[in-house]
GROMACS .gro file of C-alpha atoms in nm:
model
  388
    1UNK     CA    1 -17.599  -4.854   7.074
    2UNK     CA    2 -17.403  -4.810   7.393
    3UNK     CA    3 -17.192  -4.510   7.343
    4UNK     CA    4 -17.022  -4.557   7.676
    5UNK     CA    5 -16.838  -4.866   7.550
    6UNK     CA    6 -16.487  -4.779   7.441
    7UNK     CA    7 -16.378  -4.848   7.089
    8UNK     CA    8 -16.087  -5.089   7.025
    9UNK     CA    9 -15.735  -4.945   6.999
   10UNK     CA   10 -15.615  -4.884   6.646
   11UNK     CA   11 -15.369  -5.139   6.504
   12UNK     CA   12 -15.020  -5.004   6.450
   13UNK     CA   13 -14.870  -5.127   6.127
   14UNK     CA   14 -14.489  -5.157   6.131
   15UNK     CA   15 -14.305  -5.199   5.805
   16UNK     CA   16 -14.051  -5.483   5.828
   17UNK     CA   17 -13.757  -5.434   5.597
   18UNK     CA   18 -13.702  -5.721   5.361
   19UNK     CA   19 -13.419  -5.963   5.434
   20UNK     CA   20 -13.107  -5.883   5.246
   21UNK     CA   21 -13.019  -6.117   4.970
   22UNK     CA   22 -12.714  -6.329   5.032
   23UNK     CA   23 -12.401  -6.172   4.891
   24UNK     CA   24 -12.242  -6.330   4.590
   25UNK     CA   25 -11.898  -6.447   4.705
   26UNK     CA   26 -11.764  -6.421   4.352
   27UNK     CA   27 -11.870  -6.057   4.304
   28UNK     CA   28 -11.595  -5.797   4.362
   29UNK     CA   29 -11.650  -5.563   4.661
   30UNK     CA   30 -11.784  -5.218   4.589
   31UNK     CA   31 -11.536  -4.939   4.654
   32UNK     CA   32 -11.593  -4.747   4.970
   33UNK     CA   33 -11.681  -4.381   4.956
   34UNK     CA   34 -11.395  -4.220   5.140
   35UNK     CA   35 -11.581  -3.892   5.171
   36UNK     CA   36 -11.858  -4.049   5.379
   37UNK     CA   37 -11.636  -4.255   5.608
   38UNK     CA   38 -11.644  -4.122   5.960
   39UNK     CA   39 -11.347  -4.134   6.189
   40UNK     CA   40 -11.355  -4.385   6.471
   41UNK     CA   41 -11.483  -4.254   6.798
   42UNK     CA   42 -11.228  -4.151   7.054
   43UNK     CA   43 -10.960  -4.047   6.807
   44UNK     CA   44 -10.845  -3.689   6.792
   45UNK     CA   45 -10.746  -3.549   6.460
   46UNK     CA   46 -10.411  -3.371   6.472
   47UNK     CA   47 -10.369  -3.058   6.270
   48UNK     CA   48 -10.160  -3.102   5.958
   49UNK     CA   49  -9.811  -2.964   6.019
   50UNK     CA   50  -9.694  -2.671   5.816
   51UNK     CA   51  -9.390  -2.767   5.613
   52UNK     CA   52  -9.148  -2.484   5.590
   53UNK     CA   53  -8.869  -2.451   5.341
   54UNK     CA   54  -8.559  -2.650   5.451
   55UNK     CA   55  -8.302  -2.435   5.612
   56UNK     CA   56  -7.955  -2.447   5.461
   57UNK     CA   57  -7.702  -2.556   5.721
   58UNK     CA   58  -7.484  -2.279   5.834
   59UNK     CA   59  -7.117  -2.337   5.760
   60UNK     CA   60  -6.951  -2.471   6.067
   61UNK     CA   61  -6.657  -2.281   6.200
   62UNK     CA   62  -6.413  -2.557   6.274
   63UNK     CA   63  -6.211  -2.325   6.489
   64UNK     CA   64  -6.508  -2.259   6.724
   65UNK     CA   65  -6.628  -2.617   6.756
   66UNK     CA   66  -6.586  -2.732   7.109
   67UNK     CA   67  -6.453  -3.074   7.180
   68UNK     CA   68  -6.670  -3.317   7.373
   69UNK     CA   69  -6.614  -3.316   7.741
   70UNK     CA   70  -6.381  -3.575   7.876
   71UNK     CA   71  -6.175  -3.615   7.556
   72UNK     CA   72  -5.811  -3.520   7.546
   73UNK     CA   73  -5.678  -3.369   7.227
   74UNK     CA   74  -5.365  -3.541   7.104
   75UNK     CA   75  -5.098  -3.322   6.954
   76UNK     CA   76  -5.073  -3.338   6.576
   77UNK     CA   77  -4.781  -3.560   6.474
   78UNK     CA   78  -4.494  -3.390   6.307
   79UNK     CA   79  -4.411  -3.552   5.974
   80UNK     CA   80  -4.043  -3.547   5.920
   81UNK     CA   81  -3.858  -3.596   5.596
   82UNK     CA   82  -3.788  -3.962   5.501
   83UNK     CA   83  -3.484  -4.092   5.676
   84UNK     CA   84  -3.179  -4.121   5.461
   85UNK     CA   85  -3.018  -4.464   5.451
   86UNK     CA   86  -2.740  -4.522   5.692
   87UNK     CA   87  -2.398  -4.435   5.560
   88UNK     CA   88  -2.257  -4.731   5.371
   89UNK     CA   89  -2.586  -4.927   5.364
   90UNK     CA   90  -2.640  -4.871   4.993
   91UNK     CA   91  -2.281  -4.956   4.915
   92UNK     CA   92  -2.306  -5.277   5.118
   93UNK     CA   93  -2.627  -5.370   4.931
   94UNK     CA   94  -2.457  -5.306   4.599
   95UNK     CA   95  -2.160  -5.514   4.706
   96UNK     CA   96  -2.393  -5.798   4.794
   97UNK     CA   97  -2.588  -5.784   4.468
   98UNK     CA   98  -2.326  -5.680   4.215
   99UNK     CA   99  -2.120  -6.005   4.206
  100UNK     CA  100  -2.438  -6.204   4.152
  101UNK     CA  101  -2.559  -5.965   3.883
  102UNK     CA  102  -2.222  -5.961   3.710
  103UNK     CA  103  -2.224  -6.339   3.705
  104UNK     CA  104  -2.575  -6.338   3.561
  105UNK     CA  105  -2.451  -6.100   3.292
  106UNK     CA  106  -2.207  -6.371   3.181
  107UNK     CA  107  -2.501  -6.614   3.143
  108UNK     CA  108  -2.349  -6.925   3.300
  109UNK     CA  109  -2.661  -7.118   3.200
  110UNK     CA  110  -2.550  -7.086   2.838
  111UNK     CA  111  -2.204  -7.230   2.898
  112UNK     CA  112  -2.349  -7.576   2.857
  113UNK     CA  113  -2.353  -7.509   2.482
  114UNK     CA  114  -1.974  -7.517   2.482
  115UNK     CA  115  -1.973  -7.838   2.686
  116UNK     CA  116  -2.213  -7.999   2.440
  117UNK     CA  117  -2.045  -7.899   2.111
  118UNK     CA  118  -1.671  -7.867   2.164
  119UNK     CA  119  -1.618  -8.224   2.296
  120UNK     CA  120  -1.784  -8.365   1.982
  121UNK     CA  121  -1.437  -8.355   1.829
  122UNK     CA  122  -1.352  -8.652   2.050
  123UNK     CA  123  -1.580  -8.868   1.838
  124UNK     CA  124  -1.308  -8.882   1.571
  125UNK     CA  125  -1.016  -8.914   1.812
  126UNK     CA  126  -0.872  -9.249   1.915
  127UNK     CA  127  -0.743  -9.353   2.151
  128UNK     CA  128  -0.882  -9.123   2.420
  129UNK     CA  129  -0.622  -9.010   2.668
  130UNK     CA  130  -0.570  -8.753   2.940
  131UNK     CA  131  -0.402  -8.515   2.697
  132UNK     CA  132  -0.704  -8.516   2.465
  133UNK     CA  133  -0.940  -8.437   2.752
  134UNK     CA  134  -0.716  -8.156   2.878
  135UNK     CA  135  -0.698  -7.997   2.533
  136UNK     CA  136  -1.075  -8.028   2.501
  137UNK     CA  137  -1.116  -7.852   2.836
  138UNK     CA  138  -0.880  -7.578   2.715
  139UNK     CA  139  -1.097  -7.527   2.406
  140UNK     CA  140  -1.410  -7.514   2.622
  141UNK     CA  141  -1.248  -7.249   2.842
  142UNK     CA  142  -1.156  -7.032   2.543
  143UNK     CA  143  -1.504  -7.039   2.394
  144UNK     CA  144  -1.662  -6.980   2.734
  145UNK     CA  145  -1.463  -6.659   2.769
  146UNK     CA  146  -1.541  -6.559   2.410
  147UNK     CA  147  -1.915  -6.626   2.440
  148UNK     CA  148  -1.932  -6.441   2.774
  149UNK     CA  149  -1.765  -6.142   2.611
  150UNK     CA  150  -2.018  -6.152   2.329
  151UNK     CA  151  -2.310  -6.169   2.575
  152UNK     CA  152  -2.192  -5.859   2.761
  153UNK     CA  153  -2.135  -5.662   2.440
  154UNK     CA  154  -2.479  -5.763   2.307
  155UNK     CA  155  -2.653  -5.666   2.631
  156UNK     CA  156  -2.482  -5.328   2.625
  157UNK     CA  157  -2.592  -5.265   2.268
  158UNK     CA  158  -2.947  -5.395   2.315
  159UNK     CA  159  -3.027  -5.255   2.661
  160UNK     CA  160  -3.290  -5.009   2.534
  161UNK     CA  161  -3.463  -5.269   2.317
  162UNK     CA  162  -3.445  -5.533   2.590
  163UNK     CA  163  -3.646  -5.307   2.822
  164UNK     CA  164  -3.944  -5.355   2.589
  165UNK     CA  165  -3.930  -5.735   2.602
  166UNK     CA  166  -4.140  -5.913   2.870
  167UNK     CA  167  -3.850  -6.144   2.966
  168UNK     CA  168  -3.529  -5.972   2.856
  169UNK     CA  169  -3.615  -5.658   3.052
  170UNK     CA  170  -3.504  -5.846   3.363
  171UNK     CA  171  -3.147  -5.879   3.237
  172UNK     CA  172  -2.888  -5.708   3.460
  173UNK     CA  173  -2.809  -5.415   3.229
  174UNK     CA  174  -3.164  -5.360   3.099
  175UNK     CA  175  -3.305  -5.362   3.454
  176UNK     CA  176  -3.036  -5.125   3.582
  177UNK     CA  177  -2.884  -5.369   3.832
  178UNK     CA  178  -2.551  -5.340   3.649
  179UNK     CA  179  -2.439  -5.002   3.524
  180UNK     CA  180  -2.290  -4.950   3.182
  181UNK     CA  181  -1.961  -4.850   3.344
  182UNK     CA  182  -1.940  -5.178   3.537
  183UNK     CA  183  -2.030  -5.371   3.222
  184UNK     CA  184  -1.754  -5.188   3.034
  185UNK     CA  185  -1.498  -5.283   3.298
  186UNK     CA  186  -1.614  -5.645   3.280
  187UNK     CA  187  -1.575  -5.636   2.902
  188UNK     CA  188  -1.213  -5.528   2.939
  189UNK     CA  189  -1.141  -5.802   3.191
  190UNK     CA  190  -1.288  -6.067   2.962
  191UNK     CA  191  -1.094  -5.936   2.661
  192UNK     CA  192  -0.766  -5.950   2.855
  193UNK     CA  193  -0.843  -6.300   2.982
  194UNK     CA  194  -0.923  -6.420   2.631
  195UNK     CA  195  -0.599  -6.271   2.501
  196UNK     CA  196  -0.405  -6.454   2.770
  197UNK     CA  197  -0.581  -6.778   2.675
  198UNK     CA  198  -0.481  -6.737   2.310
  199UNK     CA  199  -0.117  -6.657   2.394
  200UNK     CA  200  -0.083  -6.947   2.638
  201UNK     CA  201  -0.227  -7.203   2.395
  202UNK     CA  202  -0.080  -7.359   2.081
  203UNK     CA  203   0.027  -7.105   1.820
  204UNK     CA  204  -0.230  -7.005   1.561
  205UNK     CA  205  -0.482  -7.262   1.674
  206UNK     CA  206  -0.707  -6.996   1.819
  207UNK     CA  207  -0.829  -6.872   1.480
  208UNK     CA  208  -1.180  -7.033   1.513
  209UNK     CA  209  -1.232  -6.834   1.834
  210UNK     CA  210  -1.108  -6.514   1.667
  211UNK     CA  211  -1.340  -6.573   1.371
  212UNK     CA  212  -1.625  -6.632   1.614
  213UNK     CA  213  -1.555  -6.297   1.780
  214UNK     CA  214  -1.543  -6.119   1.442
  215UNK     CA  215  -1.875  -6.271   1.333
  216UNK     CA  216  -2.031  -6.187   1.670
  217UNK     CA  217  -1.911  -5.826   1.644
  218UNK     CA  218  -2.062  -5.796   1.296
  219UNK     CA  219  -2.377  -5.958   1.431
  220UNK     CA  220  -2.405  -5.702   1.710
  221UNK     CA  221  -2.336  -5.410   1.477
  222UNK     CA  222  -2.620  -5.482   1.237
  223UNK     CA  223  -2.628  -5.830   1.088
  224UNK     CA  224  -2.867  -5.944   1.360
  225UNK     CA  225  -3.130  -5.722   1.196
  226UNK     CA  226  -3.105  -5.904   0.862
  227UNK     CA  227  -3.356  -6.192   0.831
  228UNK     CA  228  -3.204  -6.539   0.781
  229UNK     CA  229  -2.850  -6.398   0.809
  230UNK     CA  230  -2.899  -6.358   1.184
  231UNK     CA  231  -2.989  -6.725   1.236
  232UNK     CA  232  -2.714  -6.851   1.002
  233UNK     CA  233  -2.447  -6.657   1.192
  234UNK     CA  234  -2.562  -6.810   1.521
  235UNK     CA  235  -2.542  -7.160   1.371
  236UNK     CA  236  -2.198  -7.089   1.224
  237UNK     CA  237  -2.069  -7.001   1.568
  238UNK     CA  238  -2.139  -7.355   1.687
  239UNK     CA  239  -1.954  -7.506   1.393
  240UNK     CA  240  -1.655  -7.292   1.491
  241UNK     CA  241  -1.677  -7.442   1.841
  242UNK     CA  242  -1.649  -7.786   1.687
  243UNK     CA  243  -1.353  -7.681   1.472
  244UNK     CA  244  -1.174  -7.529   1.773
  245UNK     CA  245  -1.207  -7.852   1.965
  246UNK     CA  246  -1.084  -8.058   1.671
  247UNK     CA  247  -0.778  -7.835   1.623
  248UNK     CA  248  -0.670  -7.862   1.984
  249UNK     CA  249  -0.713  -8.240   2.006
  250UNK     CA  250  -0.553  -8.296   1.667
  251UNK     CA  251  -0.857  -8.450   1.497
  252UNK     CA  252  -0.992  -8.402   1.148
  253UNK     CA  253  -1.337  -8.249   1.129
  254UNK     CA  254  -1.595  -8.462   0.950
  255UNK     CA  255  -1.797  -8.273   0.691
  256UNK     CA  256  -2.112  -8.467   0.779
  257UNK     CA  257  -2.066  -8.400   1.149
  258UNK     CA  258  -2.011  -8.028   1.082
  259UNK     CA  259  -2.326  -8.018   0.867
  260UNK     CA  260  -2.521  -8.201   1.138
  261UNK     CA  261  -2.410  -7.950   1.404
  262UNK     CA  262  -2.486  -7.656   1.175
  263UNK     CA  263  -2.836  -7.773   1.082
  264UNK     CA  264  -2.923  -7.866   1.442
  265UNK     CA  265  -2.818  -7.526   1.577
  266UNK     CA  266  -2.992  -7.351   1.287
  267UNK     CA  267  -3.312  -7.532   1.382
  268UNK     CA  268  -3.277  -7.412   1.742
  269UNK     CA  269  -3.211  -7.053   1.631
  270UNK     CA  270  -3.515  -7.051   1.403
  271UNK     CA  271  -3.726  -7.205   1.676
  272UNK     CA  272  -3.621  -6.930   1.913
  273UNK     CA  273  -3.730  -6.665   1.666
  274UNK     CA  274  -4.063  -6.837   1.618
  275UNK     CA  275  -4.121  -6.830   1.993
  276UNK     CA  276  -4.031  -6.460   2.008
  277UNK     CA  277  -4.288  -6.381   1.740
  278UNK     CA  278  -4.565  -6.556   1.934
  279UNK     CA  279  -4.459  -6.416   2.274
  280UNK     CA  280  -4.358  -6.054   2.209
  281UNK     CA  281  -4.442  -5.977   1.847
  282UNK     CA  282  -4.205  -5.835   1.590
  283UNK     CA  283  -4.123  -5.504   1.757
  284UNK     CA  284  -3.848  -5.643   1.978
  285UNK     CA  285  -3.629  -5.792   1.701
  286UNK     CA  286  -3.626  -5.604   1.367
  287UNK     CA  287  -3.518  -5.919   1.181
  288UNK     CA  288  -3.855  -6.075   1.263
  289UNK     CA  289  -4.012  -5.849   1.000
  290UNK     CA  290  -3.872  -6.089   0.740
  291UNK     CA  291  -4.039  -6.395   0.895
  292UNK     CA  292  -4.389  -6.530   0.929
  293UNK     CA  293  -4.504  -6.820   1.145
  294UNK     CA  294  -4.579  -7.036   0.842
  295UNK     CA  295  -4.239  -6.959   0.688
  296UNK     CA  296  -4.058  -7.045   1.012
  297UNK     CA  297  -4.257  -7.366   1.050
  298UNK     CA  298  -4.146  -7.480   0.704
  299UNK     CA  299  -3.785  -7.385   0.770
  300UNK     CA  300  -3.772  -7.564   1.104
  301UNK     CA  301  -3.907  -7.887   0.957
  302UNK     CA  302  -3.672  -7.864   0.658
  303UNK     CA  303  -3.367  -7.815   0.877
  304UNK     CA  304  -3.476  -8.095   1.110
  305UNK     CA  305  -3.481  -8.337   0.816
  306UNK     CA  306  -3.134  -8.219   0.710
  307UNK     CA  307  -3.009  -8.281   1.063
  308UNK     CA  308  -3.135  -8.638   1.070
  309UNK     CA  309  -2.996  -8.722   0.726
  310UNK     CA  310  -2.652  -8.574   0.793
  311UNK     CA  311  -2.631  -8.759   1.125
  312UNK     CA  312  -2.703  -9.095   0.960
  313UNK     CA  313  -2.452  -9.024   0.683
  314UNK     CA  314  -2.189  -8.933   0.942
  315UNK     CA  315  -2.242  -9.263   1.120
  316UNK     CA  316  -2.218  -9.455   0.794
  317UNK     CA  317  -1.922  -9.279   0.632
  318UNK     CA  318  -1.706  -9.089   0.881
  319UNK     CA  319  -1.763  -9.213   1.235
  320UNK     CA  320  -1.466  -9.402   1.378
  321UNK     CA  321  -1.664  -9.718   1.446
  322UNK     CA  322  -1.559 -10.077   1.414
  323UNK     CA  323  -1.753 -10.324   1.206
  324UNK     CA  324  -1.908 -10.483   1.513
  325UNK     CA  325  -2.064 -10.153   1.619
  326UNK     CA  326  -2.305 -10.130   1.327
  327UNK     CA  327  -2.597 -10.260   1.535
  328UNK     CA  328  -2.533 -10.006   1.811
  329UNK     CA  329  -2.506  -9.735   1.551
  330UNK     CA  330  -2.837  -9.840   1.400
  331UNK     CA  331  -3.002  -9.822   1.742
  332UNK     CA  332  -2.873  -9.468   1.805
  333UNK     CA  333  -3.043  -9.331   1.492
  334UNK     CA  334  -3.397  -9.362   1.635
  335UNK     CA  335  -3.278  -9.174   1.943
  336UNK     CA  336  -3.165  -8.886   1.724
  337UNK     CA  337  -3.493  -8.881   1.534
  338UNK     CA  338  -3.691  -8.892   1.860
  339UNK     CA  339  -3.493  -8.597   1.996
  340UNK     CA  340  -3.576  -8.391   1.689
  341UNK     CA  341  -3.942  -8.490   1.704
  342UNK     CA  342  -3.961  -8.402   2.073
  343UNK     CA  343  -3.818  -8.057   2.011
  344UNK     CA  344  -4.067  -7.994   1.730
  345UNK     CA  345  -4.345  -8.101   1.965
  346UNK     CA  346  -4.229  -7.860   2.235
  347UNK     CA  347  -4.197  -7.581   1.979
  348UNK     CA  348  -4.510  -7.623   1.767
  349UNK     CA  349  -4.754  -7.791   2.007
  350UNK     CA  350  -4.656  -7.664   2.351
  351UNK     CA  351  -4.540  -7.321   2.225
  352UNK     CA  352  -4.196  -7.352   2.387
  353UNK     CA  353  -3.852  -7.291   2.242
  354UNK     CA  354  -3.781  -6.945   2.384
  355UNK     CA  355  -3.468  -7.074   2.557
  356UNK     CA  356  -3.329  -7.381   2.377
  357UNK     CA  357  -3.103  -7.466   2.671
  358UNK     CA  358  -3.399  -7.485   2.909
  359UNK     CA  359  -3.602  -7.681   2.656
  360UNK     CA  360  -3.333  -7.940   2.588
  361UNK     CA  361  -3.187  -7.977   2.936
  362UNK     CA  362  -3.499  -7.951   3.153
  363UNK     CA  363  -3.737  -8.170   2.956
  364UNK     CA  364  -3.743  -8.518   3.109
  365UNK     CA  365  -3.816  -8.700   2.785
  366UNK     CA  366  -3.527  -8.524   2.616
  367UNK     CA  367  -3.288  -8.598   2.901
  368UNK     CA  368  -3.376  -8.968   2.909
  369UNK     CA  369  -3.341  -8.992   2.532
  370UNK     CA  370  -3.005  -8.812   2.539
  371UNK     CA  371  -2.875  -9.045   2.810
  372UNK     CA  372  -2.976  -9.348   2.606
  373UNK     CA  373  -2.813  -9.204   2.293
  374UNK     CA  374  -2.491  -9.126   2.480
  375UNK     CA  375  -2.478  -9.479   2.619
  376UNK     CA  376  -2.521  -9.632   2.274
  377UNK     CA  377  -2.260  -9.407   2.113
  378UNK     CA  378  -2.015  -9.479   2.395
  379UNK     CA  379  -2.059  -9.852   2.341
  380UNK     CA  380  -2.005  -9.807   1.967
  381UNK     CA  381  -1.686  -9.609   2.021
  382UNK     CA  382  -1.524  -9.779   2.317
  383UNK     CA  383  -1.610 -10.150   2.320
  384UNK     CA  384  -1.495 -10.242   1.968
  385UNK     CA  385  -1.161 -10.068   2.014
  386UNK     CA  386  -1.114 -10.220   2.358
  387UNK     CA  387  -1.170 -10.570   2.223
  388UNK     CA  388  -0.918 -10.508   1.947
   0.00000   0.00000   0.00000
């Protein structure tokens, strides 16, 4: 054996790690161990700041604060007392508003009631002449003065209660636009004017107006708080208008016509009270404590039927119509029934009726129906007598 021959180099065995198994894409990732994560190289860790207790802000001395440079301090404005109105300005304003407010206190919109009721006496007067129309105008003037006087007295008595009503609080006295002293002076002027009207007219033919004033005074003093009595007094006042017109034109008042006027005006008065109950409750008018909506609904319908029946009976028995006018008379009856039905619709369906004048004279259907009725009645009264 040759010992000089070198032995072969030992074989170096290197362990090859096994290939990792493919990761399961559906398996959730294992959470990382935050404690063993090393910071990226090149980043310097800043020391954690020491958080001190927050310092309370020192109160600023407004007197020592310096203004920014370049700004100019404006002087504080001096607030003076409110300027007093110029001398005479308030008086001029009152002079501009007072005539309008005094006129509103007389309620000229309600004067149409006199124009609608007093001339009804002409239905039983034939022939029509200038003298009859002048006497009718004189009766309208007297009741216009009387009703205006009643309106002022009522507004004076009810001014505190009217201030609680959503609509009546805007009346001149309740709103303060007209003082009680000015209203008192206006009352005296109206009373003197009415006295002059009575003296200048025919002797003792002013008693319906005087009775109207007496009833209105009793109404203002307490009867307006009595249920049913309040509405009946209002309706009676319209019958007195009819009687006043008949006295001055020398006509005889028909009982059926008087009953028709009474029941129609009673229906309007009850409808007004129904509207007040739905709009402002019972607190405004003490008499409303004696009514309910169902009771008023029955009364209104009952009185409407009485109005229609009395109107037809007046046409049949008392109206000064010739025999040839029977057809025209028959055609006017549906107009009367339609007018009643329209008012009931406005009252019960559309919840109107607070101001009967506005309801009757601003509703188009009512105006057209009234014009047709007036045309038919005029034909029934004029044409037959003209042909004779």
